[in-house]
Amino acid sequence: MRTVKMSVALFAFWCLVVPPEVVLDLLVGVGLAFGVSVWAARFLWPLADPFFASLRPWRVPRFVLQTALRVIVASLQVLRIVLDPRLPIGPEVVRHTVHLRTDAARAAFANLITVTPGTLTLDIEGDTFVVHCLDRALAEDLLSGRLAMDVEALFEGERA
Amino acid sequence: MSVVIVLQQGLSVLLVLAGVVFLAGGTLGLVRLPDLYTRAHAASKCDSVGAGSILLGLLFYGGVAFEDLRLVLLVFLVLVSGPTTAHALARAGFRTGLPVGRARERDDR
């Protein structure tokens, strides 16, 4: 059933990228969509099956908006640092420990840190996120726990 | 009717201009910042926001059509691939023991 669903989604994607003009385009699209789905079902899904089970889909739009705002604000801060003749950076590595229950939440948190300008996830050591920041001031959202709260709200069974 | 078009294209031009500013800033950062980690910041973030902003601007320019879904896909791709690359590079540096800090000062010694 999931294979069929994925085939349909992939075929829609194909139609978007290659607007079919002749019958052959359609046939190749159907063939590829089905082939890739079967391949994914065989090799990819066993690894990641319950990965997004705890995601709360209705929280996604708010999360995306929040993140977009953060990214824009932080981009402006980075831009100001780069344009400043004195180049006022204080690069350092900070370690921040947050306990997240699922791997999906941890991956989301690590990626959220990376997407926010000025902070970059280097590595994860258990519950500790090793983060490089361009300047301590840019890591404030992370160290105050505001970023973690965003992610906890997005997933089922986390603290928030 | 024409007011709508003026607003729409104005918004589009503003978004593209903002994108150009971010891209220029990212490039400047790439040149000015001292080491791999800090450069990864500039190259990935400012460029993603810049490219995303330009593509959004293009989205508004001609009015919304089916073809524009492709632009949305592109925005998504740029926003995902930029930070992923930055993370991969920085982690490679971290795991191989590249020192964090002011590389420029170290060079002076």
PDB file of C-alpha atoms in Angstrom:
ATOM      1  CA  MET A   1       0.000   0.000   0.000  1.00  0.00           C
ATOM      2  CA  ARG A   2       2.800   2.404   0.885  1.00  0.00           C
ATOM      3  CA  THR A   3       4.538   1.442  -2.321  1.00  0.00           C
ATOM      4  CA  VAL A   4       1.446   2.464  -4.309  1.00  0.00           C
ATOM      5  CA  LYS A   5       1.128   5.763  -2.408  1.00  0.00           C
ATOM      6  CA  MET A   6       4.751   6.542  -3.032  1.00  0.00           C
ATOM      7  CA  SER A   7       4.460   5.646  -6.716  1.00  0.00           C
ATOM      8  CA  VAL A   8       1.605   8.134  -7.091  1.00  0.00           C
ATOM      9  CA  ALA A   9       3.571  10.866  -5.295  1.00  0.00           C
ATOM     10  CA  LEU A  10       6.663  10.212  -7.386  1.00  0.00           C
ATOM     11  CA  PHE A  11       4.625  10.221 -10.579  1.00  0.00           C
ATOM     12  CA  ALA A  12       3.126  13.598  -9.633  1.00  0.00           C
ATOM     13  CA  PHE A  13       6.674  14.848  -9.048  1.00  0.00           C
ATOM     14  CA  TRP A  14       7.692  13.521 -12.465  1.00  0.00           C
ATOM     15  CA  CYS A  15       4.785  15.336 -14.157  1.00  0.00           C
ATOM     16  CA  LEU A  16       5.855  18.530 -12.430  1.00  0.00           C
ATOM     17  CA  VAL A  17       9.473  18.331 -13.528  1.00  0.00           C
ATOM     18  CA  VAL A  18       8.853  16.867 -16.993  1.00  0.00           C
ATOM     19  CA  PRO A  19       5.440  18.033 -18.256  1.00  0.00           C
ATOM     20  CA  PRO A  20       4.484  15.000 -20.375  1.00  0.00           C
ATOM     21  CA  GLU A  21       3.971  15.848 -24.032  1.00  0.00           C
ATOM     22  CA  VAL A  22       3.970  12.436 -25.689  1.00  0.00           C
ATOM     23  CA  VAL A  23       2.793   9.048 -24.446  1.00  0.00           C
ATOM     24  CA  LEU A  24       6.377   7.880 -24.012  1.00  0.00           C
ATOM     25  CA  ASP A  25       6.985  10.579 -21.342  1.00  0.00           C
ATOM     26  CA  LEU A  26       4.062   9.212 -19.343  1.00  0.00           C
ATOM     27  CA  LEU A  27       5.202   5.609 -19.688  1.00  0.00           C
ATOM     28  CA  VAL A  28       8.755   6.402 -18.591  1.00  0.00           C
ATOM     29  CA  GLY A  29       7.327   8.372 -15.645  1.00  0.00           C
ATOM     30  CA  VAL A  30       5.111   5.504 -14.512  1.00  0.00           C
ATOM     31  CA  GLY A  31       7.948   3.018 -14.902  1.00  0.00           C
ATOM     32  CA  LEU A  32      10.423   5.126 -12.942  1.00  0.00           C
ATOM     33  CA  ALA A  33       7.931   5.998 -10.188  1.00  0.00           C
ATOM     34  CA  PHE A  34       7.098   2.345  -9.638  1.00  0.00           C
ATOM     35  CA  GLY A  35      10.698   1.189  -9.868  1.00  0.00           C
ATOM     36  CA  VAL A  36      11.966   3.731  -7.364  1.00  0.00           C
ATOM     37  CA  SER A  37       9.095   2.946  -4.957  1.00  0.00           C
ATOM     38  CA  VAL A  38       9.846  -0.757  -4.999  1.00  0.00           C
ATOM     39  CA  TRP A  39      13.531  -0.009  -4.459  1.00  0.00           C
ATOM     40  CA  ALA A  40      12.782   2.337  -1.547  1.00  0.00           C
ATOM     41  CA  ALA A  41      10.405  -0.145   0.071  1.00  0.00           C
ATOM     42  CA  ARG A  42      13.079  -2.803  -0.156  1.00  0.00           C
ATOM     43  CA  PHE A  43      16.161  -0.862   0.978  1.00  0.00           C
ATOM     44  CA  LEU A  44      15.283   2.493   2.570  1.00  0.00           C
ATOM     45  CA  TRP A  45      12.141   2.028   4.669  1.00  0.00           C
ATOM     46  CA  PRO A  46      13.350  -0.842   6.847  1.00  0.00           C
ATOM     47  CA  LEU A  47      15.941   1.592   8.198  1.00  0.00           C
ATOM     48  CA  ALA A  48      13.631   4.530   8.854  1.00  0.00           C
ATOM     49  CA  ASP A  49      10.246   2.992   9.392  1.00  0.00           C
ATOM     50  CA  PRO A  50       8.999   4.552  12.663  1.00  0.00           C
ATOM     51  CA  PHE A  51      11.052   7.685  12.157  1.00  0.00           C
ATOM     52  CA  PHE A  52       8.299  10.282  11.754  1.00  0.00           C
ATOM     53  CA  ALA A  53       5.654   8.407  13.733  1.00  0.00           C
ATOM     54  CA  SER A  54       5.733  10.968  16.555  1.00  0.00           C
ATOM     55  CA  LEU A  55       5.487  14.054  14.337  1.00  0.00           C
ATOM     56  CA  ARG A  56       2.448  16.270  14.896  1.00  0.00           C
ATOM     57  CA  PRO A  57       1.586  17.377  11.349  1.00  0.00           C
ATOM     58  CA  TRP A  58      -0.755  20.202  12.450  1.00  0.00           C
ATOM     59  CA  ARG A  59       2.112  21.885  14.279  1.00  0.00           C
ATOM     60  CA  VAL A  60       4.235  22.036  11.127  1.00  0.00           C
ATOM     61  CA  PRO A  61       2.946  25.338   9.612  1.00  0.00           C
ATOM     62  CA  ARG A  62       3.590  27.237  12.853  1.00  0.00           C
ATOM     63  CA  PHE A  63       7.020  25.660  13.166  1.00  0.00           C
ATOM     64  CA  VAL A  64       7.913  26.632   9.598  1.00  0.00           C
ATOM     65  CA  LEU A  65       6.847  30.254  10.194  1.00  0.00           C
ATOM     66  CA  GLN A  66       8.756  30.470  13.496  1.00  0.00           C
ATOM     67  CA  THR A  67      11.843  29.034  11.838  1.00  0.00           C
ATOM     68  CA  ALA A  68      11.597  31.356   8.838  1.00  0.00           C
ATOM     69  CA  LEU A  69      11.466  34.368  11.182  1.00  0.00           C
ATOM     70  CA  ARG A  70      14.453  33.129  13.180  1.00  0.00           C
ATOM     71  CA  VAL A  71      16.427  32.497  10.005  1.00  0.00           C
ATOM     72  CA  ILE A  72      15.731  35.979   8.633  1.00  0.00           C
ATOM     73  CA  VAL A  73      16.611  37.741  11.909  1.00  0.00           C
ATOM     74  CA  ALA A  74      19.809  35.729  12.319  1.00  0.00           C
ATOM     75  CA  SER A  75      20.789  36.245   8.665  1.00  0.00           C
ATOM     76  CA  LEU A  76      20.620  39.985   9.229  1.00  0.00           C
ATOM     77  CA  GLN A  77      22.875  39.621  12.294  1.00  0.00           C
ATOM     78  CA  VAL A  78      25.405  37.585  10.328  1.00  0.00           C
ATOM     79  CA  LEU A  79      25.231  40.095   7.485  1.00  0.00           C
ATOM     80  CA  ARG A  80      25.974  42.925   9.904  1.00  0.00           C
ATOM     81  CA  ILE A  81      29.001  41.096  11.297  1.00  0.00           C
ATOM     82  CA  VAL A  82      30.369  40.427   7.819  1.00  0.00           C
ATOM     83  CA  LEU A  83      29.859  44.024   6.695  1.00  0.00           C
ATOM     84  CA  ASP A  84      31.464  45.479   9.832  1.00  0.00           C
ATOM     85  CA  PRO A  85      35.034  46.602   9.035  1.00  0.00           C
ATOM     86  CA  ARG A  86      36.250  45.255  12.402  1.00  0.00           C
ATOM     87  CA  LEU A  87      34.708  41.821  11.708  1.00  0.00           C
ATOM     88  CA  PRO A  88      33.532  41.349  15.327  1.00  0.00           C
ATOM     89  CA  ILE A  89      33.369  37.566  15.532  1.00  0.00           C
ATOM     90  CA  GLY A  90      34.069  35.358  18.516  1.00  0.00           C
ATOM     91  CA  PRO A  91      33.906  31.841  17.107  1.00  0.00           C
ATOM     92  CA  GLU A  92      33.653  29.099  19.695  1.00  0.00           C
ATOM     93  CA  VAL A  93      32.274  25.641  20.257  1.00  0.00           C
ATOM     94  CA  VAL A  94      29.416  25.338  22.718  1.00  0.00           C
ATOM     95  CA  ARG A  95      27.946  22.138  24.087  1.00  0.00           C
ATOM     96  CA  HIS A  96      24.245  22.060  24.788  1.00  0.00           C
ATOM     97  CA  THR A  97      22.481  19.127  26.382  1.00  0.00           C
ATOM     98  CA  VAL A  98      18.826  18.499  25.649  1.00  0.00           C
ATOM     99  CA  HIS A  99      17.102  15.219  26.270  1.00  0.00           C
ATOM    100  CA  LEU A 100      14.925  14.332  23.293  1.00  0.00           C
ATOM    101  CA  ARG A 101      13.134  11.014  23.250  1.00  0.00           C
ATOM    102  CA  THR A 102      13.111  10.096  19.576  1.00  0.00           C
ATOM    103  CA  ASP A 103      15.789  10.118  16.917  1.00  0.00           C
ATOM    104  CA  ALA A 104      13.467  12.112  14.684  1.00  0.00           C
ATOM    105  CA  ALA A 105      13.288  14.922  17.244  1.00  0.00           C
ATOM    106  CA  ARG A 106      17.055  14.882  17.690  1.00  0.00           C
ATOM    107  CA  ALA A 107      17.625  15.045  13.936  1.00  0.00           C
ATOM    108  CA  ALA A 108      15.102  17.887  13.672  1.00  0.00           C
ATOM    109  CA  PHE A 109      16.810  19.776  16.502  1.00  0.00           C
ATOM    110  CA  ALA A 110      20.278  19.352  14.991  1.00  0.00           C
ATOM    111  CA  ASN A 111      19.005  20.558  11.634  1.00  0.00           C
ATOM    112  CA  LEU A 112      17.164  23.484  13.188  1.00  0.00           C
ATOM    113  CA  ILE A 113      20.426  24.606  14.808  1.00  0.00           C
ATOM    114  CA  THR A 114      22.217  24.334  11.484  1.00  0.00           C
ATOM    115  CA  VAL A 115      19.546  26.197   9.529  1.00  0.00           C
ATOM    116  CA  THR A 116      19.645  29.107  11.976  1.00  0.00           C
ATOM    117  CA  PRO A 117      22.479  31.358  10.789  1.00  0.00           C
ATOM    118  CA  GLY A 118      25.376  31.802  13.192  1.00  0.00           C
ATOM    119  CA  THR A 119      25.110  28.318  14.663  1.00  0.00           C
ATOM    120  CA  LEU A 120      26.188  25.062  13.078  1.00  0.00           C
ATOM    121  CA  THR A 121      25.795  21.562  14.498  1.00  0.00           C
ATOM    122  CA  LEU A 122      29.141  19.798  14.411  1.00  0.00           C
ATOM    123  CA  ASP A 123      28.291  16.535  16.096  1.00  0.00           C
ATOM    124  CA  ILE A 124      25.922  14.776  18.476  1.00  0.00           C
ATOM    125  CA  GLU A 125      27.348  12.958  21.504  1.00  0.00           C
ATOM    126  CA  GLY A 126      24.429  11.187  23.141  1.00  0.00           C
ATOM    127  CA  ASP A 127      22.147  13.991  24.355  1.00  0.00           C
ATOM    128  CA  THR A 128      24.818  16.638  23.912  1.00  0.00           C
ATOM    129  CA  PHE A 129      24.820  18.754  20.774  1.00  0.00           C
ATOM    130  CA  VAL A 130      28.231  20.100  19.806  1.00  0.00           C
ATOM    131  CA  VAL A 131      27.583  23.430  18.121  1.00  0.00           C
ATOM    132  CA  HIS A 132      29.925  25.903  16.494  1.00  0.00           C
ATOM    133  CA  CYS A 133      28.763  29.487  16.759  1.00  0.00           C
ATOM    134  CA  LEU A 134      30.047  32.506  14.899  1.00  0.00           C
ATOM    135  CA  ASP A 135      29.570  34.555  18.030  1.00  0.00           C
ATOM    136  CA  ARG A 136      28.209  33.786  21.482  1.00  0.00           C
ATOM    137  CA  ALA A 137      25.369  36.285  20.979  1.00  0.00           C
ATOM    138  CA  LEU A 138      24.066  34.290  18.011  1.00  0.00           C
ATOM    139  CA  ALA A 139      23.778  31.134  20.115  1.00  0.00           C
ATOM    140  CA  GLU A 140      21.422  32.797  22.578  1.00  0.00           C
ATOM    141  CA  ASP A 141      18.228  31.188  21.243  1.00  0.00           C
ATOM    142  CA  LEU A 142      19.897  27.816  21.529  1.00  0.00           C
ATOM    143  CA  LEU A 143      21.407  28.225  25.002  1.00  0.00           C
ATOM    144  CA  SER A 144      18.228  29.693  26.477  1.00  0.00           C
ATOM    145  CA  GLY A 145      16.337  26.596  25.358  1.00  0.00           C
ATOM    146  CA  ARG A 146      13.952  28.414  23.037  1.00  0.00           C
ATOM    147  CA  LEU A 147      15.025  26.337  20.038  1.00  0.00           C
ATOM    148  CA  ALA A 148      14.515  23.116  21.941  1.00  0.00           C
ATOM    149  CA  MET A 149      10.997  24.179  22.910  1.00  0.00           C
ATOM    150  CA  ASP A 150      10.100  24.625  19.227  1.00  0.00           C
ATOM    151  CA  VAL A 151      11.148  21.073  18.479  1.00  0.00           C
ATOM    152  CA  GLU A 152       9.474  19.615  21.570  1.00  0.00           C
ATOM    153  CA  ALA A 153       6.192  21.180  20.460  1.00  0.00           C
ATOM    154  CA  LEU A 154       6.541  19.556  17.063  1.00  0.00           C
ATOM    155  CA  PHE A 155       6.807  15.972  18.290  1.00  0.00           C
ATOM    156  CA  GLU A 156       4.525  13.737  20.306  1.00  0.00           C
ATOM    157  CA  GLY A 157       5.703  12.602  23.728  1.00  0.00           C
ATOM    158  CA  GLU A 158       8.459  15.195  24.189  1.00  0.00           C
ATOM    159  CA  ARG A 159       8.433  17.428  27.217  1.00  0.00           C
ATOM    160  CA  ALA A 160       6.366  20.401  25.955  1.00  0.00           C
TER     161      ALA A 160
ATOM    162  CA  MET B   1      -6.150  45.820 -11.822  1.00  0.00           C
ATOM    163  CA  SER B   2      -2.958  47.625 -12.690  1.00  0.00           C
ATOM    164  CA  VAL B   3      -2.475  48.499  -9.016  1.00  0.00           C
ATOM    165  CA  VAL B   4      -2.400  44.792  -8.248  1.00  0.00           C
ATOM    166  CA  ILE B   5       0.239  44.220 -10.909  1.00  0.00           C
ATOM    167  CA  VAL B   6       2.368  47.102  -9.621  1.00  0.00           C
ATOM    168  CA  LEU B   7       2.167  45.757  -6.044  1.00  0.00           C
ATOM    169  CA  GLN B   8       2.909  42.245  -7.198  1.00  0.00           C
ATOM    170  CA  GLN B   9       5.924  43.180  -9.279  1.00  0.00           C
ATOM    171  CA  GLY B  10       7.118  45.618  -6.622  1.00  0.00           C
ATOM    172  CA  LEU B  11       7.086  42.821  -4.056  1.00  0.00           C
ATOM    173  CA  SER B  12       8.895  40.615  -6.528  1.00  0.00           C
ATOM    174  CA  VAL B  13      11.610  43.212  -7.159  1.00  0.00           C
ATOM    175  CA  LEU B  14      12.027  43.813  -3.411  1.00  0.00           C
ATOM    176  CA  LEU B  15      12.471  40.095  -2.757  1.00  0.00           C
ATOM    177  CA  VAL B  16      15.011  39.723  -5.563  1.00  0.00           C
ATOM    178  CA  LEU B  17      16.941  42.777  -4.316  1.00  0.00           C
ATOM    179  CA  ALA B  18      16.992  41.394  -0.774  1.00  0.00           C
ATOM    180  CA  GLY B  19      18.240  38.107  -2.204  1.00  0.00           C
ATOM    181  CA  VAL B  20      21.050  39.876  -4.032  1.00  0.00           C
ATOM    182  CA  VAL B  21      22.086  41.662  -0.810  1.00  0.00           C
ATOM    183  CA  PHE B  22      22.209  38.348   1.095  1.00  0.00           C
ATOM    184  CA  LEU B  23      24.153  36.609  -1.675  1.00  0.00           C
ATOM    185  CA  ALA B  24      26.656  39.464  -1.810  1.00  0.00           C
ATOM    186  CA  GLY B  25      26.977  39.344   1.987  1.00  0.00           C
ATOM    187  CA  GLY B  26      27.537  35.604   1.909  1.00  0.00           C
ATOM    188  CA  THR B  27      30.262  35.965  -0.696  1.00  0.00           C
ATOM    189  CA  LEU B  28      31.908  38.776   1.221  1.00  0.00           C
ATOM    190  CA  GLY B  29      31.830  36.604   4.333  1.00  0.00           C
ATOM    191  CA  LEU B  30      33.468  33.762   2.435  1.00  0.00           C
ATOM    192  CA  VAL B  31      36.354  36.073   1.572  1.00  0.00           C
ATOM    193  CA  ARG B  32      36.694  37.861   4.914  1.00  0.00           C
ATOM    194  CA  LEU B  33      36.126  35.161   7.535  1.00  0.00           C
ATOM    195  CA  PRO B  34      39.213  33.359   8.819  1.00  0.00           C
ATOM    196  CA  ASP B  35      38.626  29.589   8.910  1.00  0.00           C
ATOM    197  CA  LEU B  36      36.579  26.694   7.600  1.00  0.00           C
ATOM    198  CA  TYR B  37      33.888  26.819  10.292  1.00  0.00           C
ATOM    199  CA  THR B  38      33.145  30.510  10.043  1.00  0.00           C
ATOM    200  CA  ARG B  39      33.255  30.384   6.255  1.00  0.00           C
ATOM    201  CA  ALA B  40      30.791  27.510   6.265  1.00  0.00           C
ATOM    202  CA  HIS B  41      28.415  29.806   8.186  1.00  0.00           C
ATOM    203  CA  ALA B  42      28.620  32.538   5.568  1.00  0.00           C
ATOM    204  CA  ALA B  43      28.554  30.279   2.527  1.00  0.00           C
ATOM    205  CA  SER B  44      25.583  28.177   3.570  1.00  0.00           C
ATOM    206  CA  LYS B  45      23.215  30.446   5.445  1.00  0.00           C
ATOM    207  CA  CYS B  46      23.390  33.751   3.634  1.00  0.00           C
ATOM    208  CA  ASP B  47      23.414  31.987   0.290  1.00  0.00           C
ATOM    209  CA  SER B  48      20.399  29.834   1.123  1.00  0.00           C
ATOM    210  CA  VAL B  49      18.394  32.822   2.280  1.00  0.00           C
ATOM    211  CA  GLY B  50      19.544  34.823  -0.737  1.00  0.00           C
ATOM    212  CA  ALA B  51      18.726  32.173  -3.310  1.00  0.00           C
ATOM    213  CA  GLY B  52      15.429  31.409  -1.563  1.00  0.00           C
ATOM    214  CA  SER B  53      14.482  35.058  -1.575  1.00  0.00           C
ATOM    215  CA  ILE B  54      15.306  35.486  -5.272  1.00  0.00           C
ATOM    216  CA  LEU B  55      13.297  32.395  -6.204  1.00  0.00           C
ATOM    217  CA  LEU B  56      10.338  33.618  -4.117  1.00  0.00           C
ATOM    218  CA  GLY B  57      10.584  36.939  -5.924  1.00  0.00           C
ATOM    219  CA  LEU B  58      10.448  35.181  -9.279  1.00  0.00           C
ATOM    220  CA  LEU B  59       7.435  33.246  -8.028  1.00  0.00           C
ATOM    221  CA  PHE B  60       5.479  36.465  -7.511  1.00  0.00           C
ATOM    222  CA  TYR B  61       6.660  38.164 -10.686  1.00  0.00           C
ATOM    223  CA  GLY B  62       4.489  36.499 -13.282  1.00  0.00           C
ATOM    224  CA  GLY B  63       1.464  35.703 -11.146  1.00  0.00           C
ATOM    225  CA  VAL B  64       0.916  32.236  -9.780  1.00  0.00           C
ATOM    226  CA  ALA B  65       0.779  29.423 -12.343  1.00  0.00           C
ATOM    227  CA  PHE B  66       1.147  25.664 -12.261  1.00  0.00           C
ATOM    228  CA  GLU B  67       4.718  25.908 -13.511  1.00  0.00           C
ATOM    229  CA  ASP B  68       5.618  27.879 -10.382  1.00  0.00           C
ATOM    230  CA  LEU B  69       5.426  24.688  -8.332  1.00  0.00           C
ATOM    231  CA  ARG B  70       8.822  23.970  -9.831  1.00  0.00           C
ATOM    232  CA  LEU B  71      10.170  27.138  -8.240  1.00  0.00           C
ATOM    233  CA  VAL B  72       8.759  26.020  -4.882  1.00  0.00           C
ATOM    234  CA  LEU B  73      10.602  22.729  -5.322  1.00  0.00           C
ATOM    235  CA  LEU B  74      13.790  24.637  -6.087  1.00  0.00           C
ATOM    236  CA  VAL B  75      13.422  26.776  -2.956  1.00  0.00           C
ATOM    237  CA  PHE B  76      12.990  23.612  -0.917  1.00  0.00           C
ATOM    238  CA  LEU B  77      16.034  21.995  -2.533  1.00  0.00           C
ATOM    239  CA  VAL B  78      18.251  25.043  -1.946  1.00  0.00           C
ATOM    240  CA  LEU B  79      17.129  25.393   1.675  1.00  0.00           C
ATOM    241  CA  VAL B  80      17.836  21.724   2.377  1.00  0.00           C
ATOM    242  CA  SER B  81      21.086  21.261   0.472  1.00  0.00           C
ATOM    243  CA  GLY B  82      22.939  24.394   1.669  1.00  0.00           C
ATOM    244  CA  PRO B  83      22.878  23.731   5.423  1.00  0.00           C
ATOM    245  CA  THR B  84      23.404  19.997   4.870  1.00  0.00           C
ATOM    246  CA  THR B  85      26.624  20.664   2.980  1.00  0.00           C
ATOM    247  CA  ALA B  86      27.792  23.128   5.618  1.00  0.00           C
ATOM    248  CA  HIS B  87      27.140  20.581   8.361  1.00  0.00           C
ATOM    249  CA  ALA B  88      28.999  17.842   6.473  1.00  0.00           C
ATOM    250  CA  LEU B  89      32.041  20.078   5.891  1.00  0.00           C
ATOM    251  CA  ALA B  90      32.144  21.405   9.451  1.00  0.00           C
ATOM    252  CA  ARG B  91      31.727  17.945  10.971  1.00  0.00           C
ATOM    253  CA  ALA B  92      34.536  16.615   8.804  1.00  0.00           C
ATOM    254  CA  GLY B  93      36.709  19.461  10.089  1.00  0.00           C
ATOM    255  CA  PHE B  94      35.695  18.850  13.709  1.00  0.00           C
ATOM    256  CA  ARG B  95      36.268  15.101  13.596  1.00  0.00           C
ATOM    257  CA  THR B  96      39.706  15.505  12.044  1.00  0.00           C
ATOM    258  CA  GLY B  97      40.678  17.953  14.785  1.00  0.00           C
ATOM    259  CA  LEU B  98      40.728  21.259  12.925  1.00  0.00           C
ATOM    260  CA  PRO B  99      41.162  23.911  15.632  1.00  0.00           C
ATOM    261  CA  VAL B 100      38.313  26.360  16.323  1.00  0.00           C
ATOM    262  CA  GLY B 101      39.127  30.014  16.826  1.00  0.00           C
ATOM    263  CA  ARG B 102      40.948  32.818  15.162  1.00  0.00           C
ATOM    264  CA  ALA B 103      43.023  31.060  12.524  1.00  0.00           C
ATOM    265  CA  ARG B 104      44.352  34.424  11.387  1.00  0.00           C
ATOM    266  CA  GLU B 105      46.101  35.023  14.712  1.00  0.00           C
ATOM    267  CA  ARG B 106      47.642  31.592  14.566  1.00  0.00           C
ATOM    268  CA  ASP B 107      48.957  32.362  11.083  1.00  0.00           C
ATOM    269  CA  ASP B 108      50.823  35.399  12.406  1.00  0.00           C
ATOM    270  CA  ARG B 109      53.043  33.366  14.681  1.00  0.00           C
TER     271      ARG B 109
END
